[in-house]
Tab-separated table of N, CA and C in Angstrom:
chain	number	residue	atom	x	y	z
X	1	UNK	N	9.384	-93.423	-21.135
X	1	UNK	CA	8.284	-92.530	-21.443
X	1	UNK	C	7.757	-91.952	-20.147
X	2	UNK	N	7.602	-90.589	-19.798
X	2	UNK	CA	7.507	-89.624	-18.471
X	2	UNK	C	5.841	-89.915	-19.037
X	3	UNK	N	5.087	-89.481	-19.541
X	3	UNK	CA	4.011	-89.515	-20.064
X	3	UNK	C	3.083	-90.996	-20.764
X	4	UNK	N	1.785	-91.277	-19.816
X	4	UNK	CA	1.299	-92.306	-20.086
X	4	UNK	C	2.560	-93.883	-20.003
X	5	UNK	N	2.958	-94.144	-19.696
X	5	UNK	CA	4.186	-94.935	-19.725
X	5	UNK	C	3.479	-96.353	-19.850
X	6	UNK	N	2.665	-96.909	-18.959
X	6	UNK	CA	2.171	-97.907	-19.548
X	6	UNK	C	1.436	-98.067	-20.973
X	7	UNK	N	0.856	-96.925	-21.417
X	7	UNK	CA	-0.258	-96.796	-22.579
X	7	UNK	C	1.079	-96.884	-23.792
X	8	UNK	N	2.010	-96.474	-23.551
X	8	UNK	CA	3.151	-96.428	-24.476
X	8	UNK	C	3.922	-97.519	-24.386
X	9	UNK	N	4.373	-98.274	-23.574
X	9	UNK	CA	4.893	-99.596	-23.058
X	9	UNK	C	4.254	-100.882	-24.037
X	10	UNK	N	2.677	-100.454	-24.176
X	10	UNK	CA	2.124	-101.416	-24.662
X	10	UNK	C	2.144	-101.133	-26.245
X	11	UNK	N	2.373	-99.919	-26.668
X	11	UNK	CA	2.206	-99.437	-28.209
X	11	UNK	C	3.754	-99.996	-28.351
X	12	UNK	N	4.857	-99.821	-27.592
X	12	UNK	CA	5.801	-100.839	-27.871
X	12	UNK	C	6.370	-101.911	-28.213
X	13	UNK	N	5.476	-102.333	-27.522
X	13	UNK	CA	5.454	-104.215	-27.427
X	13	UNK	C	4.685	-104.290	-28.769
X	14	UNK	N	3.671	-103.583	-29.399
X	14	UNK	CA	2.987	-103.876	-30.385
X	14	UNK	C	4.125	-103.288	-31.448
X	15	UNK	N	4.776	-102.708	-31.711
X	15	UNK	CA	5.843	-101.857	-32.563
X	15	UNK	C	5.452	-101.007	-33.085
X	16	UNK	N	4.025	-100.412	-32.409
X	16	UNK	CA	3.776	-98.756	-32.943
X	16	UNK	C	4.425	-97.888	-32.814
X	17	UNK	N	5.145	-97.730	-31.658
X	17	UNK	CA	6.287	-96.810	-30.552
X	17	UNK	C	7.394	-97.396	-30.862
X	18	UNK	N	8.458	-95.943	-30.781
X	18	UNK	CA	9.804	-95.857	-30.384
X	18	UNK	C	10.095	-94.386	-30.222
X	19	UNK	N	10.668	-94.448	-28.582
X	19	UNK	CA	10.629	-93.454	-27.831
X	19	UNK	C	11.790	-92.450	-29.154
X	20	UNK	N	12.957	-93.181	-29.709
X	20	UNK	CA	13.760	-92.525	-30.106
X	20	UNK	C	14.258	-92.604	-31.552
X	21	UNK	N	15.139	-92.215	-32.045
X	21	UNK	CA	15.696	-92.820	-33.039
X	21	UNK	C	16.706	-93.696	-32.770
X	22	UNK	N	16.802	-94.799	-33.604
X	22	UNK	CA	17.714	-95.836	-33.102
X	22	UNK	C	19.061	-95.245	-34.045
X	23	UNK	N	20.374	-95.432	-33.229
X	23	UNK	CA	21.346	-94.676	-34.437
X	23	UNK	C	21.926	-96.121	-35.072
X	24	UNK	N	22.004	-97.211	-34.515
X	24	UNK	CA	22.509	-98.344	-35.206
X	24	UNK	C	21.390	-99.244	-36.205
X	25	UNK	N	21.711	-99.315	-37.428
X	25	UNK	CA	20.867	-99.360	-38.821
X	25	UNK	C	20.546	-100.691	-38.582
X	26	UNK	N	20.680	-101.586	-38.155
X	26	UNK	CA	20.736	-103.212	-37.945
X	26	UNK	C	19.085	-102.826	-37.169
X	27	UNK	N	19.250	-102.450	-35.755
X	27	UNK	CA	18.218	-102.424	-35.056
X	27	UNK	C	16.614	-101.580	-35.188
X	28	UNK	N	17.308	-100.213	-36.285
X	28	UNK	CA	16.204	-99.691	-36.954
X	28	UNK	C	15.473	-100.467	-38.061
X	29	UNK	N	16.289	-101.652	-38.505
X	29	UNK	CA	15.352	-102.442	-39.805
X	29	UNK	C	14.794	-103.320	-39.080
X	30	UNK	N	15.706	-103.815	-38.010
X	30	UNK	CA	14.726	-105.411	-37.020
X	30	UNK	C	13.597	-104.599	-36.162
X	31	UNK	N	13.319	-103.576	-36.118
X	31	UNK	CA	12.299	-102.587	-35.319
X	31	UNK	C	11.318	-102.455	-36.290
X	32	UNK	N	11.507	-101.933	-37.711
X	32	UNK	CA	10.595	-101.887	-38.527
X	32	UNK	C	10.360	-103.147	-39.252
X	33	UNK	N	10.735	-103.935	-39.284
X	33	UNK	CA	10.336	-105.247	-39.364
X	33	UNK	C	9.658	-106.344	-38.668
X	34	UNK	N	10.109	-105.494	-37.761
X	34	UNK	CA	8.802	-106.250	-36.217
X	34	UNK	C	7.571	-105.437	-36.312
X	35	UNK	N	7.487	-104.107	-36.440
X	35	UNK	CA	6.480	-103.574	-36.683
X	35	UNK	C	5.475	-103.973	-38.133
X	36	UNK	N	5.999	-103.742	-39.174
X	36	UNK	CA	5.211	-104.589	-39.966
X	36	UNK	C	4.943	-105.854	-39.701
X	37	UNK	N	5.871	-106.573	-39.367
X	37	UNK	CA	5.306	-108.083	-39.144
X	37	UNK	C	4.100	-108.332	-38.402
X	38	UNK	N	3.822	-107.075	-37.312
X	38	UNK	CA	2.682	-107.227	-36.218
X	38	UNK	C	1.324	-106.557	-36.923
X	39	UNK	N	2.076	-105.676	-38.183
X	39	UNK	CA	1.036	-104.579	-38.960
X	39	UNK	C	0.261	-106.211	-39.803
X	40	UNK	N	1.361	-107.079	-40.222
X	40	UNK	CA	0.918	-107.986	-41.329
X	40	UNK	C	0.052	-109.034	-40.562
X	41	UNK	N	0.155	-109.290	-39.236
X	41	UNK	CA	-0.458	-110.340	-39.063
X	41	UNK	C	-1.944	-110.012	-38.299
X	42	UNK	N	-2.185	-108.420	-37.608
X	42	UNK	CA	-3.576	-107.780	-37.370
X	42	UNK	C	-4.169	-108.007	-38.948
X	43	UNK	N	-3.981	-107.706	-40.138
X	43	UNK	CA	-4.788	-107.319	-41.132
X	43	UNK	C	-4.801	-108.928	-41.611
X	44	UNK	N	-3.823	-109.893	-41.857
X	44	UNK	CA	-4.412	-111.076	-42.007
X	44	UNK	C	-5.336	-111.599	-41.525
X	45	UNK	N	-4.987	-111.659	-40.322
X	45	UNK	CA	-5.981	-112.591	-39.415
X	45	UNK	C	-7.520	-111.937	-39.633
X	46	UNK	N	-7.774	-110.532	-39.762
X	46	UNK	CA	-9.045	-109.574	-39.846
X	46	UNK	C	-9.616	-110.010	-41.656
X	47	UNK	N	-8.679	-110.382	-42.400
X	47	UNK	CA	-8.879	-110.663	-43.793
X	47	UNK	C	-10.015	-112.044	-43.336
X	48	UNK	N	-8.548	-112.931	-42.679
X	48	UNK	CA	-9.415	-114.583	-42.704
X	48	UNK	C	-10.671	-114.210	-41.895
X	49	UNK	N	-10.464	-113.420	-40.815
X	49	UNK	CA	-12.020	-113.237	-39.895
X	49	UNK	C	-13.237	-113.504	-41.348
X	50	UNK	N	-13.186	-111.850	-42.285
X	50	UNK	CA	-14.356	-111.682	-42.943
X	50	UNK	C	-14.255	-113.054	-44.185
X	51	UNK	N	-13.295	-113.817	-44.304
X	51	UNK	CA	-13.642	-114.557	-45.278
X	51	UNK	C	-14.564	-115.667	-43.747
X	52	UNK	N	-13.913	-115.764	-43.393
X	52	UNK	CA	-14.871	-116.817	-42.160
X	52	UNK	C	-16.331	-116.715	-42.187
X	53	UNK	N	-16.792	-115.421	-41.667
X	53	UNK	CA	-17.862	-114.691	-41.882
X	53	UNK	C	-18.640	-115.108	-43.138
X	54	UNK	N	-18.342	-114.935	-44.068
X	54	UNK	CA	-18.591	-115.019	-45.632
X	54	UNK	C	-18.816	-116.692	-45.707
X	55	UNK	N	-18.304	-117.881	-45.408
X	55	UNK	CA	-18.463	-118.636	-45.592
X	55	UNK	C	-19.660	-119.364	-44.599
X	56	UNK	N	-19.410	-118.886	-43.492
X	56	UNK	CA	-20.159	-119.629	-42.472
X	56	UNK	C	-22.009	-118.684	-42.418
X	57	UNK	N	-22.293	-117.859	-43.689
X	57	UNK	CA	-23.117	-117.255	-43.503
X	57	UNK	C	-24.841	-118.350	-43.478
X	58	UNK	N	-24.533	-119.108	-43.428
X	58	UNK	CA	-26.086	-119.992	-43.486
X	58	UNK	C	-26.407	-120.591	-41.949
X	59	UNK	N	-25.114	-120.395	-40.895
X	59	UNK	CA	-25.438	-120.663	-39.803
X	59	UNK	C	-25.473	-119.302	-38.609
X	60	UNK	N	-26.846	-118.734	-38.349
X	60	UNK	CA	-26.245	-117.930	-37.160
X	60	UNK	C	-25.503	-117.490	-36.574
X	61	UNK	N	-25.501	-118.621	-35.419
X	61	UNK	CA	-24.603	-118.294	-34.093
X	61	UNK	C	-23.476	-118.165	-34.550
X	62	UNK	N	-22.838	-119.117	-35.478
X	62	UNK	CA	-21.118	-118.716	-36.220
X	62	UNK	C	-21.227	-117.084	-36.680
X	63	UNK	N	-22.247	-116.737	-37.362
X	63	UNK	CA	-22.050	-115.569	-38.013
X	63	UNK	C	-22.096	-114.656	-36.979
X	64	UNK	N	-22.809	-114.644	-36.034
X	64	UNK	CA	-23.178	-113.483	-34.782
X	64	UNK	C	-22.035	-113.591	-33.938
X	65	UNK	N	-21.256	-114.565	-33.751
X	65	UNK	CA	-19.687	-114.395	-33.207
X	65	UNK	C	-18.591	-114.485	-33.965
X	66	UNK	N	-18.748	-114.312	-35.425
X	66	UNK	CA	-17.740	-114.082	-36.133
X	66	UNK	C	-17.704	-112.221	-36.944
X	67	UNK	N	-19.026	-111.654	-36.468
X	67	UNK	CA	-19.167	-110.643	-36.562
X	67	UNK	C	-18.869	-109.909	-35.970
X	68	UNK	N	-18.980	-110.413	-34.511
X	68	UNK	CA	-18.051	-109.508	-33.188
X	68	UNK	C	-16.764	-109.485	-33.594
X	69	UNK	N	-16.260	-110.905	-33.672
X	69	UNK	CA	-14.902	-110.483	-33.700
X	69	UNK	C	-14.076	-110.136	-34.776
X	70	UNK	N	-14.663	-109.957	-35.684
X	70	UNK	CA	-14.573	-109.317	-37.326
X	70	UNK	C	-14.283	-107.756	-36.864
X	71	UNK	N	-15.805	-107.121	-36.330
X	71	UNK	CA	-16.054	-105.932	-36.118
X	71	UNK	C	-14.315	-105.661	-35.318
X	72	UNK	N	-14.364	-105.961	-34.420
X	72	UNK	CA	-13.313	-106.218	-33.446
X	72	UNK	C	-11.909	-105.753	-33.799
X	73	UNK	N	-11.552	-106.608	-34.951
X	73	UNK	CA	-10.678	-106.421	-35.318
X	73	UNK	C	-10.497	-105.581	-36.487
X	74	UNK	N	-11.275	-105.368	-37.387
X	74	UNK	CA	-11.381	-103.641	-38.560
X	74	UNK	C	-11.491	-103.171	-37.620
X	75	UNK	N	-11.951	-102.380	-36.436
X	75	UNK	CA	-11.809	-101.421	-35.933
X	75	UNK	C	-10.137	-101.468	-35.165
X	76	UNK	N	-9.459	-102.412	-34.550
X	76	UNK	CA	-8.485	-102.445	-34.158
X	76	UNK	C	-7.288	-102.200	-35.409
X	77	UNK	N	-7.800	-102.793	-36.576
X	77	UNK	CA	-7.035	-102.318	-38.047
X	77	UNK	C	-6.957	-100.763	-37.897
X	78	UNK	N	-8.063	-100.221	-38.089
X	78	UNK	CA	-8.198	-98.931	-38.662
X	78	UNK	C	-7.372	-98.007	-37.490
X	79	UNK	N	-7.385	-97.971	-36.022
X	79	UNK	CA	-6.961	-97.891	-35.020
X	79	UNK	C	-5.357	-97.945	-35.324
X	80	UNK	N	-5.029	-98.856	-35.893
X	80	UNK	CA	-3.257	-99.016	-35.696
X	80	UNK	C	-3.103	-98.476	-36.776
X	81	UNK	N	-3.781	-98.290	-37.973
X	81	UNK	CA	-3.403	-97.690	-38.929
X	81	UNK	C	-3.114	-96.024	-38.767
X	82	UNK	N	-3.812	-95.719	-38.309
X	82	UNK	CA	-3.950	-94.669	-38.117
X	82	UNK	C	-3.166	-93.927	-37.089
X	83	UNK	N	-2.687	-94.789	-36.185
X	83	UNK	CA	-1.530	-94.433	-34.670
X	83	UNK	C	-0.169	-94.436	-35.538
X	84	UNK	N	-0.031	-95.290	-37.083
X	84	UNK	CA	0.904	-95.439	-37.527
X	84	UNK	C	1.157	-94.402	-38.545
X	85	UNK	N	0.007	-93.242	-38.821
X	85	UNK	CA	0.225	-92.232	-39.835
X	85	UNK	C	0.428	-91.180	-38.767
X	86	UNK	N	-0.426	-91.215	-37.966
X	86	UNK	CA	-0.292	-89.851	-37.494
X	86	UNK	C	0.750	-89.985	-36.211
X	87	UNK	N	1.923	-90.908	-36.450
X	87	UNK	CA	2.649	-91.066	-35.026
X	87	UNK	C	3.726	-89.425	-34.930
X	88	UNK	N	4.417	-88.773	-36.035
X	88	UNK	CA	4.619	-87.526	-35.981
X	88	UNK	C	3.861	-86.695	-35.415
X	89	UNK	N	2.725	-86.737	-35.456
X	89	UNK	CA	1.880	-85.546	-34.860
X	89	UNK	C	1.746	-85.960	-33.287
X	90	UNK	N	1.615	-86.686	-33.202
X	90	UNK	CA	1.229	-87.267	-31.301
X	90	UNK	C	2.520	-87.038	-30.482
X	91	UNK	N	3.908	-87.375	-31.802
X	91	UNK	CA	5.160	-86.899	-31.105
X	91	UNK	C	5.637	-85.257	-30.689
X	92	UNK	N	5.273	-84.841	-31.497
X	92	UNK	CA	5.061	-83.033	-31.421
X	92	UNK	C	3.954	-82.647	-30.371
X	93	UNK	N	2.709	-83.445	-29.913
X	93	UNK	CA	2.029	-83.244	-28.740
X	93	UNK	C	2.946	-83.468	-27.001
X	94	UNK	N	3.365	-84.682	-27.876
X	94	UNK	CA	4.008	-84.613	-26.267
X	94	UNK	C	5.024	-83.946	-25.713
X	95	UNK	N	5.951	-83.362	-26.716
X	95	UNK	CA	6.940	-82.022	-26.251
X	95	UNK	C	6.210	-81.069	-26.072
X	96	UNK	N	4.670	-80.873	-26.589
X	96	UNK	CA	4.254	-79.851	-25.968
X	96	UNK	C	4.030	-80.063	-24.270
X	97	UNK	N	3.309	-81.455	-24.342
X	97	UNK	CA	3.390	-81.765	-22.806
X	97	UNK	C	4.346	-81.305	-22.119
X	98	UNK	N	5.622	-81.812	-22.364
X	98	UNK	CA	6.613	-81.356	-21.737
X	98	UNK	C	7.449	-80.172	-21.347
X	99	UNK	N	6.729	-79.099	-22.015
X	99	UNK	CA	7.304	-77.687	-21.803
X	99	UNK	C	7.131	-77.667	-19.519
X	100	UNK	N	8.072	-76.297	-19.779
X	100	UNK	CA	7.622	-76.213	-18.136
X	100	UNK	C	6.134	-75.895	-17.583
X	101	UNK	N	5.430	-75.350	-18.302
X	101	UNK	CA	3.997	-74.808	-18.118
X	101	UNK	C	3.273	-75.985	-17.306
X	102	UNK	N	3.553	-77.653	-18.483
X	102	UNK	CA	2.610	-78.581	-17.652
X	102	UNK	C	3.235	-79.620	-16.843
X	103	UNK	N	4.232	-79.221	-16.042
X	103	UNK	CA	5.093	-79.827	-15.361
X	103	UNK	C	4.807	-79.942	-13.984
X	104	UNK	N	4.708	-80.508	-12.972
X	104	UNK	CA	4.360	-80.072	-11.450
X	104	UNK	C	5.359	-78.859	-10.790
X	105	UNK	N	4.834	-77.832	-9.632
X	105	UNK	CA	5.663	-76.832	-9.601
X	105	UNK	C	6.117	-77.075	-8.352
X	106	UNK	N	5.687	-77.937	-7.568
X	106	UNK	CA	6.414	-77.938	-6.183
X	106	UNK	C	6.640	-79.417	-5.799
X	107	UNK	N	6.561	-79.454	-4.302
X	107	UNK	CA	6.598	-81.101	-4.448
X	107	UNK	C	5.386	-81.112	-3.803
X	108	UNK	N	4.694	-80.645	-3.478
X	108	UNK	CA	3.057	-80.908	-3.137
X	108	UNK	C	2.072	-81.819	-4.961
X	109	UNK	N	2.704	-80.782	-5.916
X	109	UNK	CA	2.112	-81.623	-7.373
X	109	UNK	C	2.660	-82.657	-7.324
X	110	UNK	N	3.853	-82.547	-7.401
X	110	UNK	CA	5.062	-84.020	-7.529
X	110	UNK	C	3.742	-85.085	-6.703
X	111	UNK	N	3.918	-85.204	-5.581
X	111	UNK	CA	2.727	-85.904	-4.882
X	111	UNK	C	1.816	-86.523	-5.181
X	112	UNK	N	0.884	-85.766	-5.545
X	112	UNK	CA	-0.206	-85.809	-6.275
X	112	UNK	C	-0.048	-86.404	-7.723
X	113	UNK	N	0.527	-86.431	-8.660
X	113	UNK	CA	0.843	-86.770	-9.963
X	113	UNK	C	1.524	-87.998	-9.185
X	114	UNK	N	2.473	-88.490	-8.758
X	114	UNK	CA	3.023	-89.735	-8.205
X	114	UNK	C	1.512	-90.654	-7.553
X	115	UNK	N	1.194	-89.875	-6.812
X	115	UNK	CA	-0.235	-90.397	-6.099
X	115	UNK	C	-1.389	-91.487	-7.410
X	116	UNK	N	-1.465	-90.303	-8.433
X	116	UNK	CA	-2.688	-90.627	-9.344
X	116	UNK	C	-1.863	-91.596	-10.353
X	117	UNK	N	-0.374	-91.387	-10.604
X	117	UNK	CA	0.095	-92.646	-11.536
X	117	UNK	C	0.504	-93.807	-10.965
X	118	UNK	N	0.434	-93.851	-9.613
X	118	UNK	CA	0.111	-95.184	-9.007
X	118	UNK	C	-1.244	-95.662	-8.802
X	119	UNK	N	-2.239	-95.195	-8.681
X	119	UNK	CA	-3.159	-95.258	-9.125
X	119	UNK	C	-3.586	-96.220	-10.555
X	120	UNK	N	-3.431	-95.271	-11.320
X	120	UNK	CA	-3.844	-95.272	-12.553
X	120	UNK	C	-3.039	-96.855	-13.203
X	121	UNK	N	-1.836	-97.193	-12.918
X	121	UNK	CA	-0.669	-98.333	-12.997
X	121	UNK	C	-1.593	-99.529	-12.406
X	122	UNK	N	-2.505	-99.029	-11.328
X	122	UNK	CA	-2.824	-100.179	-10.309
X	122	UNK	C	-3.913	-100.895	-11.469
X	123	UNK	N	-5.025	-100.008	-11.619
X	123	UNK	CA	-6.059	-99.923	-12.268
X	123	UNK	C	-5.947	-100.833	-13.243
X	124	UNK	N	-4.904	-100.000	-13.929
X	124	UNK	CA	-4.685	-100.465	-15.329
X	124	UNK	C	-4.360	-102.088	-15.454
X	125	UNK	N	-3.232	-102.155	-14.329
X	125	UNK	CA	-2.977	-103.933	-14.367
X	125	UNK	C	-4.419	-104.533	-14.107
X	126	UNK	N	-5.398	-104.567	-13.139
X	126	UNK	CA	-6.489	-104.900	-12.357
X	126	UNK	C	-7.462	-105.149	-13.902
X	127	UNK	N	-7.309	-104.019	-14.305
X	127	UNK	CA	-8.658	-104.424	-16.083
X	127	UNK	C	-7.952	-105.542	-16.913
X	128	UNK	N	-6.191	-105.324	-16.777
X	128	UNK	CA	-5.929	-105.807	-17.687
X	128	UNK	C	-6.208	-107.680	-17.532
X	129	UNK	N	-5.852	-107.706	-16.253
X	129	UNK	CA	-5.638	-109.002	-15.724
X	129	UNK	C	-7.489	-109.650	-15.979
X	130	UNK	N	-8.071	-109.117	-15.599
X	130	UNK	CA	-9.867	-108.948	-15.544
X	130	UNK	C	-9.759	-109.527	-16.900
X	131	UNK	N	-9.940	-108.858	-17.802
X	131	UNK	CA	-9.902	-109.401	-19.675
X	131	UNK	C	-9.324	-110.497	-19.860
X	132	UNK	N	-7.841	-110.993	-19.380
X	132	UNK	CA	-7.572	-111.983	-19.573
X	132	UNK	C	-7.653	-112.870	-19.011
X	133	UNK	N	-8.474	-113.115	-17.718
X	133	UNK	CA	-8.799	-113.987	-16.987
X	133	UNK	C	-10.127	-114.555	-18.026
X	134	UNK	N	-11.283	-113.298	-18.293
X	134	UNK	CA	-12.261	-113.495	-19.015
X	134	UNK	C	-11.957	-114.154	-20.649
């Protein structure tokens, strides 16, 4: 992926993404089968969250951190659901990206675009690592 490559790397690993069509039928069903499997186990786990919620409602503090992470996860539902309807349309955005128009024109851009996606790569590991330390 020339575009966002980590942000897509990770929609990978989740099985929202695939850069291509796969031409061997074996690996297109174990692809969409990994993808649902990851679709089936966000909306379970968000199911048991609100039954959690629902049960533990006579104690607070359970409910005020089972609400975060309830909230948390319907919004991360609705989020993948939705990356998973509209993944045609985001694919037709990025060939627009790719026309020559938004391409770098010399190697002074080249530079600069190399410059800011090392950058941006650095960053990105630095939050990511941050969250999971936390």
């Amino acid at each position: 992926m020339d575009i966002l490559p980590v942000n897509f790397k990770v929609l990978w690993f989740c099985g929202a993404w695939k850069e291509r069509k796969e031409e061997n039928i074996v690996l297109a069903f174990l692809h969409s089968c990994y993808r649902y499997a990851v679709l089936l186990l966000i909306y379970q786990f968000t199911i048991f969250e609100v039954i959690e919620v629902i049960r533990m409602r006579n104690r607070i503090s359970e409910v005020t951190e089972g609400l975060f992470m309830m909230s948390t996860f319907i919004t991360l539902c609705l989020k993948y659901a939705n990356f998973l309807l509209r993944r045609d349309e985001l694919s037709a955005l990025l060939e627009c990206l790719r026309v020559k128009m938004c391409q770098p024109r010399n190697h002074t851009e080249r530079l600069i675009i190399e410059a800011h996606s090392r950058k941006d790569t650095t960053l990105y590991r630095r939050v990511l690592f941050a969250n999971i330390v936390l």
